[in-house]
Tab-separated table of C-alpha atoms and ligand atoms in Angstrom:
chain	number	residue	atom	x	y	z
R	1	UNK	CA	218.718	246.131	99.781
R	2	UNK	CA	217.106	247.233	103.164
R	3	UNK	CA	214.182	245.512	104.790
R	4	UNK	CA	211.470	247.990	103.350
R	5	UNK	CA	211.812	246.391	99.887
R	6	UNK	CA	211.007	243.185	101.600
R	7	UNK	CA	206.974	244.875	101.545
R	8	UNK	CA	207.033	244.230	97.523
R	9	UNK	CA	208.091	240.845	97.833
R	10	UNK	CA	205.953	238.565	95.275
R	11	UNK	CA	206.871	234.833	95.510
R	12	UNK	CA	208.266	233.914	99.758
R	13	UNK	CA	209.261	230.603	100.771
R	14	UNK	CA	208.354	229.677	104.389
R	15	UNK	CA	210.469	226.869	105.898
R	16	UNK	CA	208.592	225.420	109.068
R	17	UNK	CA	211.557	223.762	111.673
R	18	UNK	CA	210.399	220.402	113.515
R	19	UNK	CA	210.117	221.961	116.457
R	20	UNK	CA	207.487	224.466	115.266
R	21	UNK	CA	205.381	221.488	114.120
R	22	UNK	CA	205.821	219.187	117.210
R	23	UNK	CA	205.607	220.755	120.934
R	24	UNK	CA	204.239	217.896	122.804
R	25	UNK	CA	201.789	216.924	120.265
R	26	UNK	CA	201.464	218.390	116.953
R	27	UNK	CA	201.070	222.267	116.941
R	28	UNK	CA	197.795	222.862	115.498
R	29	UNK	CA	197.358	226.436	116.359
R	30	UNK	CA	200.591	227.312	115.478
R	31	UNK	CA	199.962	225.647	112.150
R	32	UNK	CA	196.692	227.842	111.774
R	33	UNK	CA	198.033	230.960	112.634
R	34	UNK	CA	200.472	230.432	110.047
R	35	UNK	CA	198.306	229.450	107.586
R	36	UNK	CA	196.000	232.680	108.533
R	37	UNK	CA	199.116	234.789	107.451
R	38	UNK	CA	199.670	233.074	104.338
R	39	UNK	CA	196.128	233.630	103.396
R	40	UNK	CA	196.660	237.365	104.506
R	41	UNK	CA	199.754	237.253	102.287
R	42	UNK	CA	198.029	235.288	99.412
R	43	UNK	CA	195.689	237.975	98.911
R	44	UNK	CA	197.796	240.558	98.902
R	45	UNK	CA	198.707	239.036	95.380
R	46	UNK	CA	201.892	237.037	96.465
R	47	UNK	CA	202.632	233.509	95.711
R	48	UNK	CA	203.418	231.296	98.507
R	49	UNK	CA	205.019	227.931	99.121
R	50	UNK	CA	206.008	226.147	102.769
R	51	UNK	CA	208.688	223.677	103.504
R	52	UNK	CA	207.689	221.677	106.140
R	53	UNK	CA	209.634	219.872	108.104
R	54	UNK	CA	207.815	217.587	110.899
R	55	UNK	CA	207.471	214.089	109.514
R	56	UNK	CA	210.099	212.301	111.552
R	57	UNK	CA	209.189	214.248	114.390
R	58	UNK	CA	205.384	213.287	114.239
R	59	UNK	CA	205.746	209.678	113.188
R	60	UNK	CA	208.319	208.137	115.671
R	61	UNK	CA	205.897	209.327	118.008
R	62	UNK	CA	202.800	207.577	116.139
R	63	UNK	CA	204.875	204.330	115.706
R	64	UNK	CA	205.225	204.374	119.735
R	65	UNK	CA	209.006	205.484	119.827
R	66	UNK	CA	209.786	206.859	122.668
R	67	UNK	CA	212.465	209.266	121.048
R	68	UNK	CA	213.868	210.261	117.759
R	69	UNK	CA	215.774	207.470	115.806
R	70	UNK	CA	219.185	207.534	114.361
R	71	UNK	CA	218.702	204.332	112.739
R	72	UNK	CA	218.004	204.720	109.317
R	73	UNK	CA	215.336	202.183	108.921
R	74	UNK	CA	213.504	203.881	111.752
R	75	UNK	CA	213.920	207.175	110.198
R	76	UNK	CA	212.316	206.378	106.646
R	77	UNK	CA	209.522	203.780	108.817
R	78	UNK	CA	208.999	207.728	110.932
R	79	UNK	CA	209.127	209.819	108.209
R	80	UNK	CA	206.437	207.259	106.287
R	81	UNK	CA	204.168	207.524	109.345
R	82	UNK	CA	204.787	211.197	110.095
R	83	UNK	CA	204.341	212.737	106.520
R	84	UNK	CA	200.483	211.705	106.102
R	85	UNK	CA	199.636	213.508	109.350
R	86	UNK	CA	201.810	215.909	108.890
R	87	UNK	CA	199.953	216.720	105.043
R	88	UNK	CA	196.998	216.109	106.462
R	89	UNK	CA	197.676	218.994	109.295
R	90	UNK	CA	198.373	221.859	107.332
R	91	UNK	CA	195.770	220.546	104.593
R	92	UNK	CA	193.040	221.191	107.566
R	93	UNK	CA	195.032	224.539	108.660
R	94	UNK	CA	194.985	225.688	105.129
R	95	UNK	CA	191.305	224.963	104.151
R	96	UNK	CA	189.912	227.132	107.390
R	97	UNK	CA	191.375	229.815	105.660
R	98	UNK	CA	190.279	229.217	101.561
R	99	UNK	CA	194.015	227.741	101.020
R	100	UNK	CA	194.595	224.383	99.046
R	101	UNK	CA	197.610	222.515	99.602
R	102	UNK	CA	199.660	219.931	97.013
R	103	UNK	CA	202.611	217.977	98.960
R	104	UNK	CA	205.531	217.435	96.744
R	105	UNK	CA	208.273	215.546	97.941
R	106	UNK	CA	211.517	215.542	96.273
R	107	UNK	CA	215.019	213.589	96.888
R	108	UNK	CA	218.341	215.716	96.347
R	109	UNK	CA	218.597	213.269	93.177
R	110	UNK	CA	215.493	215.027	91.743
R	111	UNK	CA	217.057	218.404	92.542
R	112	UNK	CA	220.622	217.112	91.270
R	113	UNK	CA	219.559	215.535	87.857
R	114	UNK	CA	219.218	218.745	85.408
R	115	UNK	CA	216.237	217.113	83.695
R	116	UNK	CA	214.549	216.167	86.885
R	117	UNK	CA	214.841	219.419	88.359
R	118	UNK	CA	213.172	221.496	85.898
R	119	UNK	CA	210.219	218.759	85.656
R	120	UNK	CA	210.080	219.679	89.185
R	121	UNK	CA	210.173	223.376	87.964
R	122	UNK	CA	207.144	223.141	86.308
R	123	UNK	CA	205.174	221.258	88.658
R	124	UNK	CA	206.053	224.037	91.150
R	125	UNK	CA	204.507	226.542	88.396
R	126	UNK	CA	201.591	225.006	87.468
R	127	UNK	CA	200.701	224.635	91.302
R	128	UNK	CA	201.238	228.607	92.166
R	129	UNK	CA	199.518	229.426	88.884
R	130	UNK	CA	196.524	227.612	90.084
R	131	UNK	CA	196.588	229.571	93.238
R	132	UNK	CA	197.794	226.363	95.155
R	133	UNK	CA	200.442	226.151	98.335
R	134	UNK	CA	202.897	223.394	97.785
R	135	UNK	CA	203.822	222.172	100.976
R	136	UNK	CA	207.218	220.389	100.248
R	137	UNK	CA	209.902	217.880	102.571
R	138	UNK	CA	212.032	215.768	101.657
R	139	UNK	CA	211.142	212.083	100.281
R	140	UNK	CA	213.021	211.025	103.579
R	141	UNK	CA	211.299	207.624	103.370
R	142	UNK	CA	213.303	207.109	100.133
R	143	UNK	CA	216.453	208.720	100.458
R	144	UNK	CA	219.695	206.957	101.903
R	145	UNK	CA	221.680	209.216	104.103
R	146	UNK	CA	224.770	209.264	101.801
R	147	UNK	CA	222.666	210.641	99.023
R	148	UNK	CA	220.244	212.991	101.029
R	149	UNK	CA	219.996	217.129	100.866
R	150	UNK	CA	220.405	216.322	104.818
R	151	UNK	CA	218.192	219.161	106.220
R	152	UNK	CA	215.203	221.779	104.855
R	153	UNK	CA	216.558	224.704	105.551
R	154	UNK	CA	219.279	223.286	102.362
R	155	UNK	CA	215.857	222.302	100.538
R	156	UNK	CA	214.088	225.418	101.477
R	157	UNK	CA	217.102	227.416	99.488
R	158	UNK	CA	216.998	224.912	96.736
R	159	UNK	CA	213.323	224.966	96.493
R	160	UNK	CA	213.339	229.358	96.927
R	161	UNK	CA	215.759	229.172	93.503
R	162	UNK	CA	214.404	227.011	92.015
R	163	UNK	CA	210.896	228.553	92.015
R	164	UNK	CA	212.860	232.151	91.378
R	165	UNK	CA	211.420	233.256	94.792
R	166	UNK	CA	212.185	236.492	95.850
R	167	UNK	CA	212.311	235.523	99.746
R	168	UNK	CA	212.892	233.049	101.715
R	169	UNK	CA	211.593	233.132	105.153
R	170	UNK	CA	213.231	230.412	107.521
R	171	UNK	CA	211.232	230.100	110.625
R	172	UNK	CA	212.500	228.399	113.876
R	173	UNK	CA	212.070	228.627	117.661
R	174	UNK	CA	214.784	231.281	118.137
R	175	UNK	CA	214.960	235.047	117.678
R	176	UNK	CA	217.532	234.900	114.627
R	177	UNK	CA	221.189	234.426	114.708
R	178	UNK	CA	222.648	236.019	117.957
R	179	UNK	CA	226.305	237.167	118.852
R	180	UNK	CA	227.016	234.147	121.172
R	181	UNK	CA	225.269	231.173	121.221
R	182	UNK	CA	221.977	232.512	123.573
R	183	UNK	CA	221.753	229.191	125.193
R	184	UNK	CA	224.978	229.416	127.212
R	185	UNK	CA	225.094	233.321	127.548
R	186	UNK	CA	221.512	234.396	127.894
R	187	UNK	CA	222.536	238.275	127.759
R	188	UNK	CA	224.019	237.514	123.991
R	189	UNK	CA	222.330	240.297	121.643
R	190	UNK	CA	220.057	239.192	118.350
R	191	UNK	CA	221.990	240.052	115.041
R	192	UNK	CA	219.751	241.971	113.053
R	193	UNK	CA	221.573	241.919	110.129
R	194	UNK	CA	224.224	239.949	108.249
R	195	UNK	CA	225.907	241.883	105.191
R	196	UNK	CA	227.936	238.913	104.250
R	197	UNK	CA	227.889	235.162	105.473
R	198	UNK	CA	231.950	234.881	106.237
R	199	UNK	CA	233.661	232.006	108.360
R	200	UNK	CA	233.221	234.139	111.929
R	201	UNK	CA	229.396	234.178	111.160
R	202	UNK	CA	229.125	230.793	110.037
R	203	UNK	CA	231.155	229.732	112.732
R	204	UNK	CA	228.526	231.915	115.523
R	205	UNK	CA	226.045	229.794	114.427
R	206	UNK	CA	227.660	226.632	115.095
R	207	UNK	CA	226.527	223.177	114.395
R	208	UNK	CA	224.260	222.811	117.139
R	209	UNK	CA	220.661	221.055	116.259
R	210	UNK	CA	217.016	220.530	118.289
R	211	UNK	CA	216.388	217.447	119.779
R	212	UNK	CA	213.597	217.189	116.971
R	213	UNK	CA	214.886	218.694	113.667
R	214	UNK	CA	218.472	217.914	112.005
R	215	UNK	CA	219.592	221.089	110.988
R	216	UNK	CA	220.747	223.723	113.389
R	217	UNK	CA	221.398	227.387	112.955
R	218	UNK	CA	224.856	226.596	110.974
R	219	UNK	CA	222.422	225.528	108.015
R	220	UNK	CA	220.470	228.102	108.324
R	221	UNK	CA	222.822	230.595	107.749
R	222	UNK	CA	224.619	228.251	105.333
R	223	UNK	CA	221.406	228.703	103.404
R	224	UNK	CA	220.720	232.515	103.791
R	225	UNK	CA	224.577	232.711	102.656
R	226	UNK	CA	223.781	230.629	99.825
R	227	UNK	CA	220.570	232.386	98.578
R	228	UNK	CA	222.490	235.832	99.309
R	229	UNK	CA	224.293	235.091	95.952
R	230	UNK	CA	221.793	234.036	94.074
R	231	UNK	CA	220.300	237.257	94.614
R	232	UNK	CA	217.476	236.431	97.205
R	233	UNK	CA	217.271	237.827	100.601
R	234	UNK	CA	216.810	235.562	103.972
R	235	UNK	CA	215.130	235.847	106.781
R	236	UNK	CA	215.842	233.790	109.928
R	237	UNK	CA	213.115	234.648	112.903
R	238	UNK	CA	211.001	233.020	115.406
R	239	UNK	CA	207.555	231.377	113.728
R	240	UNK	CA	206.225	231.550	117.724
R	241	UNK	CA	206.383	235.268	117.138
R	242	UNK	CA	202.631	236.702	116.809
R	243	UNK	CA	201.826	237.574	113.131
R	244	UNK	CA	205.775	236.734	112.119
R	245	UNK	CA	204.943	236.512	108.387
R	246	UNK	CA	203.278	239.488	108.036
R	247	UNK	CA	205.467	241.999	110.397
R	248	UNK	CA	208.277	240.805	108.278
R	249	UNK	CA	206.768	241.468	105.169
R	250	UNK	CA	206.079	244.698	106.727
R	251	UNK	CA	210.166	245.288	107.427
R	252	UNK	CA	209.724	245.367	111.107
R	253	UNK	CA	212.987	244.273	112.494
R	254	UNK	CA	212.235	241.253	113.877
R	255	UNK	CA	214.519	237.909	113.344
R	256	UNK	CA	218.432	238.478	111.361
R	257	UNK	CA	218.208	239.393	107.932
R	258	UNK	CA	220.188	238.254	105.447
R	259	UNK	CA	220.390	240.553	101.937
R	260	UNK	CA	220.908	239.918	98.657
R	261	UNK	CA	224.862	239.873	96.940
R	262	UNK	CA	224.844	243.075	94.806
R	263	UNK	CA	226.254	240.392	92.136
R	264	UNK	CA	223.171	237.930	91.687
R	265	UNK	CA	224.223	234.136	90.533
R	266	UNK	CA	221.636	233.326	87.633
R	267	UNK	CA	219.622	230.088	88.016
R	268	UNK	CA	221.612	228.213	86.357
R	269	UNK	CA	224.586	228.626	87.926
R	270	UNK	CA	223.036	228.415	91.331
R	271	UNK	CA	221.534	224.761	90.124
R	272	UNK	CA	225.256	224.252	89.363
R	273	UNK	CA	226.652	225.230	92.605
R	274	UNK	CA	224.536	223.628	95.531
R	275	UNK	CA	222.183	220.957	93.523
R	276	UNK	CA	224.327	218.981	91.308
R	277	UNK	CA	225.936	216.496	92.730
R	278	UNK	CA	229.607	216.308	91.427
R	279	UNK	CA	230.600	212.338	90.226
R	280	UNK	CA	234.497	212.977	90.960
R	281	UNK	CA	237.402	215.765	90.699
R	282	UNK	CA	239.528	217.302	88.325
R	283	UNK	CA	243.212	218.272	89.758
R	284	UNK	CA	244.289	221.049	87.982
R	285	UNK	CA	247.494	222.832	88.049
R	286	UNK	CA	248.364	226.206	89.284
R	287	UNK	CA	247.872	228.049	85.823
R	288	UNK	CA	244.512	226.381	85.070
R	289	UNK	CA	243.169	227.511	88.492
R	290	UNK	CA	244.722	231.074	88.196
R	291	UNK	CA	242.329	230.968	84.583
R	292	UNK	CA	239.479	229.482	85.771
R	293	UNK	CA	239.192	230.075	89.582
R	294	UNK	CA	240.709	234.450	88.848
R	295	UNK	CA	240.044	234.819	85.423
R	296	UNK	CA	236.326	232.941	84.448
R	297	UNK	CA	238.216	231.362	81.601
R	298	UNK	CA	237.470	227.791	80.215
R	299	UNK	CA	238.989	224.854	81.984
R	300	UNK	CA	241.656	223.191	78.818
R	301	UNK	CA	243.034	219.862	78.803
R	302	UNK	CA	246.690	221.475	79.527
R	303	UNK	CA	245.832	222.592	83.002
R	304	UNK	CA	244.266	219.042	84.188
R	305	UNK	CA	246.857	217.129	86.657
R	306	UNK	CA	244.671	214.118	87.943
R	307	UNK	CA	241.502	212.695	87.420
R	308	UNK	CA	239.804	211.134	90.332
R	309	UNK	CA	236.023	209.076	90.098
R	310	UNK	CA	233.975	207.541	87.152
R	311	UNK	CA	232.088	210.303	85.148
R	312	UNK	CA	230.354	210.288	81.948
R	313	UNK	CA	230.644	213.252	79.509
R	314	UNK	CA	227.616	215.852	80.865
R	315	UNK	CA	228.299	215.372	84.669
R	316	UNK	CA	229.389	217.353	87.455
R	317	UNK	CA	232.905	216.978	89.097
R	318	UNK	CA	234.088	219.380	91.257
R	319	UNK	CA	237.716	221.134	90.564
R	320	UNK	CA	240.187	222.071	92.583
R	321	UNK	CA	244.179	222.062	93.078
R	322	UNK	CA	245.986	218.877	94.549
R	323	UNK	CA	245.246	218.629	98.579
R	324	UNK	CA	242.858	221.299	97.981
R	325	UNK	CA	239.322	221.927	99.070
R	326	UNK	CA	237.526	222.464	95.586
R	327	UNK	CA	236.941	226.389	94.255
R	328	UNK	CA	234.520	225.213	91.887
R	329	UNK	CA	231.824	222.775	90.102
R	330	UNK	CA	231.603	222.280	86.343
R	331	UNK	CA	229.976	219.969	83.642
R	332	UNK	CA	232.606	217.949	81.954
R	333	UNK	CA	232.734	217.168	78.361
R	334	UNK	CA	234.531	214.385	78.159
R	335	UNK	CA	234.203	211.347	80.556
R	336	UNK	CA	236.663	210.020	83.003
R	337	UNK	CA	238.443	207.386	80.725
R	338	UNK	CA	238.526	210.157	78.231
R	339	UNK	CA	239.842	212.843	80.479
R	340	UNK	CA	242.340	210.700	81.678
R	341	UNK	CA	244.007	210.360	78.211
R	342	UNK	CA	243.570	213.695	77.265
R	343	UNK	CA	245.057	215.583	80.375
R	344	UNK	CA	248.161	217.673	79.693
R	345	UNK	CA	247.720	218.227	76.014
R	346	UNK	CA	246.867	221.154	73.646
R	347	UNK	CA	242.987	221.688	72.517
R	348	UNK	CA	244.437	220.169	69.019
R	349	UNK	CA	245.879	217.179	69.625
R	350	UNK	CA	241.758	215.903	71.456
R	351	UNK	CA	241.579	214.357	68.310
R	352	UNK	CA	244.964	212.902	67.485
R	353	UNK	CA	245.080	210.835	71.120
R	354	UNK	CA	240.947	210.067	71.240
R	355	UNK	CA	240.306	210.130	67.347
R	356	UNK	CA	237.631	212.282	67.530
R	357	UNK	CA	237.389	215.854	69.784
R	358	UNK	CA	233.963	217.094	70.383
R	359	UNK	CA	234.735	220.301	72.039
R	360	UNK	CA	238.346	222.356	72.659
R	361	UNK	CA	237.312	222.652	76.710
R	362	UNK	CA	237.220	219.622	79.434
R	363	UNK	CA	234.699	222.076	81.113
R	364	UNK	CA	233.823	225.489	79.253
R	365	UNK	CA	233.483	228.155	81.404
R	366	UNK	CA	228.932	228.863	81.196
R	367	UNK	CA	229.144	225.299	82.428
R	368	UNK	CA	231.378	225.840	85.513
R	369	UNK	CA	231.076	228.263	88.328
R	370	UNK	CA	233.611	229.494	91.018
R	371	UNK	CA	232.861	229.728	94.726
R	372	UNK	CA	233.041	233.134	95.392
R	373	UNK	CA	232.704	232.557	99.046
R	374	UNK	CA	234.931	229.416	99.264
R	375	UNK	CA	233.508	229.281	103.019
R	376	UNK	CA	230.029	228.087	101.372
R	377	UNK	CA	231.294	225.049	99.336
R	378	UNK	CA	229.435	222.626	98.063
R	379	UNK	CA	227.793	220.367	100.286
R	380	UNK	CA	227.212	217.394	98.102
R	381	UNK	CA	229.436	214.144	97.970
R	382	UNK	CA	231.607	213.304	94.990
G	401	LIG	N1	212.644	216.180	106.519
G	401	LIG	C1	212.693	216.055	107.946
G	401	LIG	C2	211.328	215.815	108.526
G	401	LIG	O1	210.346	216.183	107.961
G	401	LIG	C3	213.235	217.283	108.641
G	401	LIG	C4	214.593	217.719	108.191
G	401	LIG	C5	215.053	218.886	109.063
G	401	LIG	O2	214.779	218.917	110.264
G	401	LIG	O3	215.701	219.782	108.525
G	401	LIG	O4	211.214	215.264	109.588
């Protein structure tokens, strides 16, 4: 898909980086320019949400820190302080221009719970069908580091499938993704495209981050790799760029693009993949992960070698072969205890060793997906 389909785009995400938001006070022309565009693109019929990052950024500064904490108690006390002016910033930006804004906050457990994430769904829904921008962050004030989504340009590509957007829009102080890192070799040239997010790219972008925001350009194109197989094209370019949204829109080749896989990842499977958080790891041996990982077959009792964690029957656990990075993410059937004590056997004899078998598969195969790009695994901890 080339950028001139990008002009029939109906639903965009717009991620917002930190340092967008905070120069040395709080953008507020930057902020209304933006929102100007989003109006522009609103009535052009399209349905648009932002991602916002900001609120650590704007609150350390309002609680009289003199630079950003790493502490985590100073982090949720900044992110507290930072949100409400942050809200109440693009609230003002949107108004000028007829816009209303709804803040929804959400914590990767809301996104990694299956229940949770389509209440979320329809909150999302019932917002855009009443002509509303949400304006979403993280609940950073709640979350514990261990058990965070980490950075927004991960939310922003949770939030753009999750709301079946057909763009996502990630907008930052730099050009796009650029051959070298432009920083150290100022002549470096400005990708314009990226076919397929593979280790060399990922590795380009590094795991350098602003003083102000957390993520970097490695998550960013993480993300845009991400979204790429769901089916959803990415755009990484610079939001101090006049009218960014709307020459984009246009397909002028501004910022790196990022296209859609030919072979789009439902929903689903995407939830599956980058949301849910896997509770431990199935070993499996060679034949199981030539079946599952090669073959999209079911995962069977025979083919388990280990069981590591405490699961209940419905969770994730990730799968993979002994000292192995994982190749995939499934919902399990049967519970740790359970799986322990069933490993190794046939489908029939479930119900001879547990006295009861309530399905032939420790993971059937709709409930499991393979990384097809084992270079974008999942980031969540088991
Ligand atoms: N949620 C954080 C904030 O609003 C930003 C995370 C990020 O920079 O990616 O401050």
């Amino acid at each position: 898909m080339s950028r001139d389909r990008l002009a029939k785009t109906r639903r965009l995400v717009v991620k917002v980086g930190s340092q967008l938001i905070r120069g040395q006070g709080l953008e507020v022309g930057r902020l209304k320019s933006l929102a100007k565009q989003l109006g522009q693109l609103k009535r052009g019929g399209r349905d648009c949400l932002l991602v916002s990052s900001g609120a650590v950024a704007l609150g350390y500064k309002r609680l009289g820190l003199l630079e950003r904490p790493t502490s985590l108690r100073l982090k949720q006390a900044s992110a507290a302080a930072g949100q409400v002016a942050l809200m109440m910033a693009w609230e003002k930006a949107l108004e000028a221009y007829g816009l209303k804004a709804a803040q929804i906050l959400l914590t990767a457990e809301d996104l990694a719970d299956r229940g949770r994430f389509l209440n979320a769904k329809n909150t999302f829904m019932a917002l855009l069908e009443l002509g509303v921008i949400p304006v979403v962050n993280e609940n950073d004030t709640v979350a514990v580091e261990e058990l965070k989504v980490g950075d927004n340009d991960t939310l922003g590509s949770l939030v753009a499938s999750l709301c079946e957007a057909d763009l996502f829009v990630n907008l930052t102080d730099q050009d796009g993704l650029f051959e070298a890192d432009p920083k150290k070799e100022p002549q470096a040239a400005l990708i314009d495209e990226v076919p397929l997010v593979t280790p060399a790219i990922l590795a380009l972008a590094g795991g350098s981050s602003g003083p102000l925001g957390t993520g970097g350009m490695f998550t960013k194109v993480r993300a845009a790799g991400r979204l790429s197989e769901r089916g959803v094209p990415s755009l990484i370019a610079n939001g101090l760029t006049r009218d960014i949204l709307i020459r984009l829109l246009a397909g002028e080749k501004l910022g790196t693009y990022f296209p859609p896989s030919e072979k789009r990842r439902g929903a689903y499977k995407h939830w599956l993949a980058f949301a849910a958080r896997p509770r431990g790891r199935l070993i499996v041996d060679a034949g199981a992960a030539l079946a599952v990982r090669d073959k999209g077959k079911s995962l069977l009792p025979g083919g388990v070698a280990g069981v590591e964690g405490l699961f209940a029957a419905g969770d994730a656990v990730s799968i993979a072969q002994l000292d192995q990075e994982p190749f995939g993410v499934g919902l399990v059937n049967y519970s740790s205890p359970e799986v322990g004590r069933i490993m190794g056997l046939s489908s029939h004899q479930i119900e001879e060793r547990l006295g009861y078998s309530h399905s032939e598969e420790i993971i059937h195969r709709d409930n499991l997906v393979v990384f097809p790009n084992p270079w974008i695994p999942i980031a969540n901890q088991e």
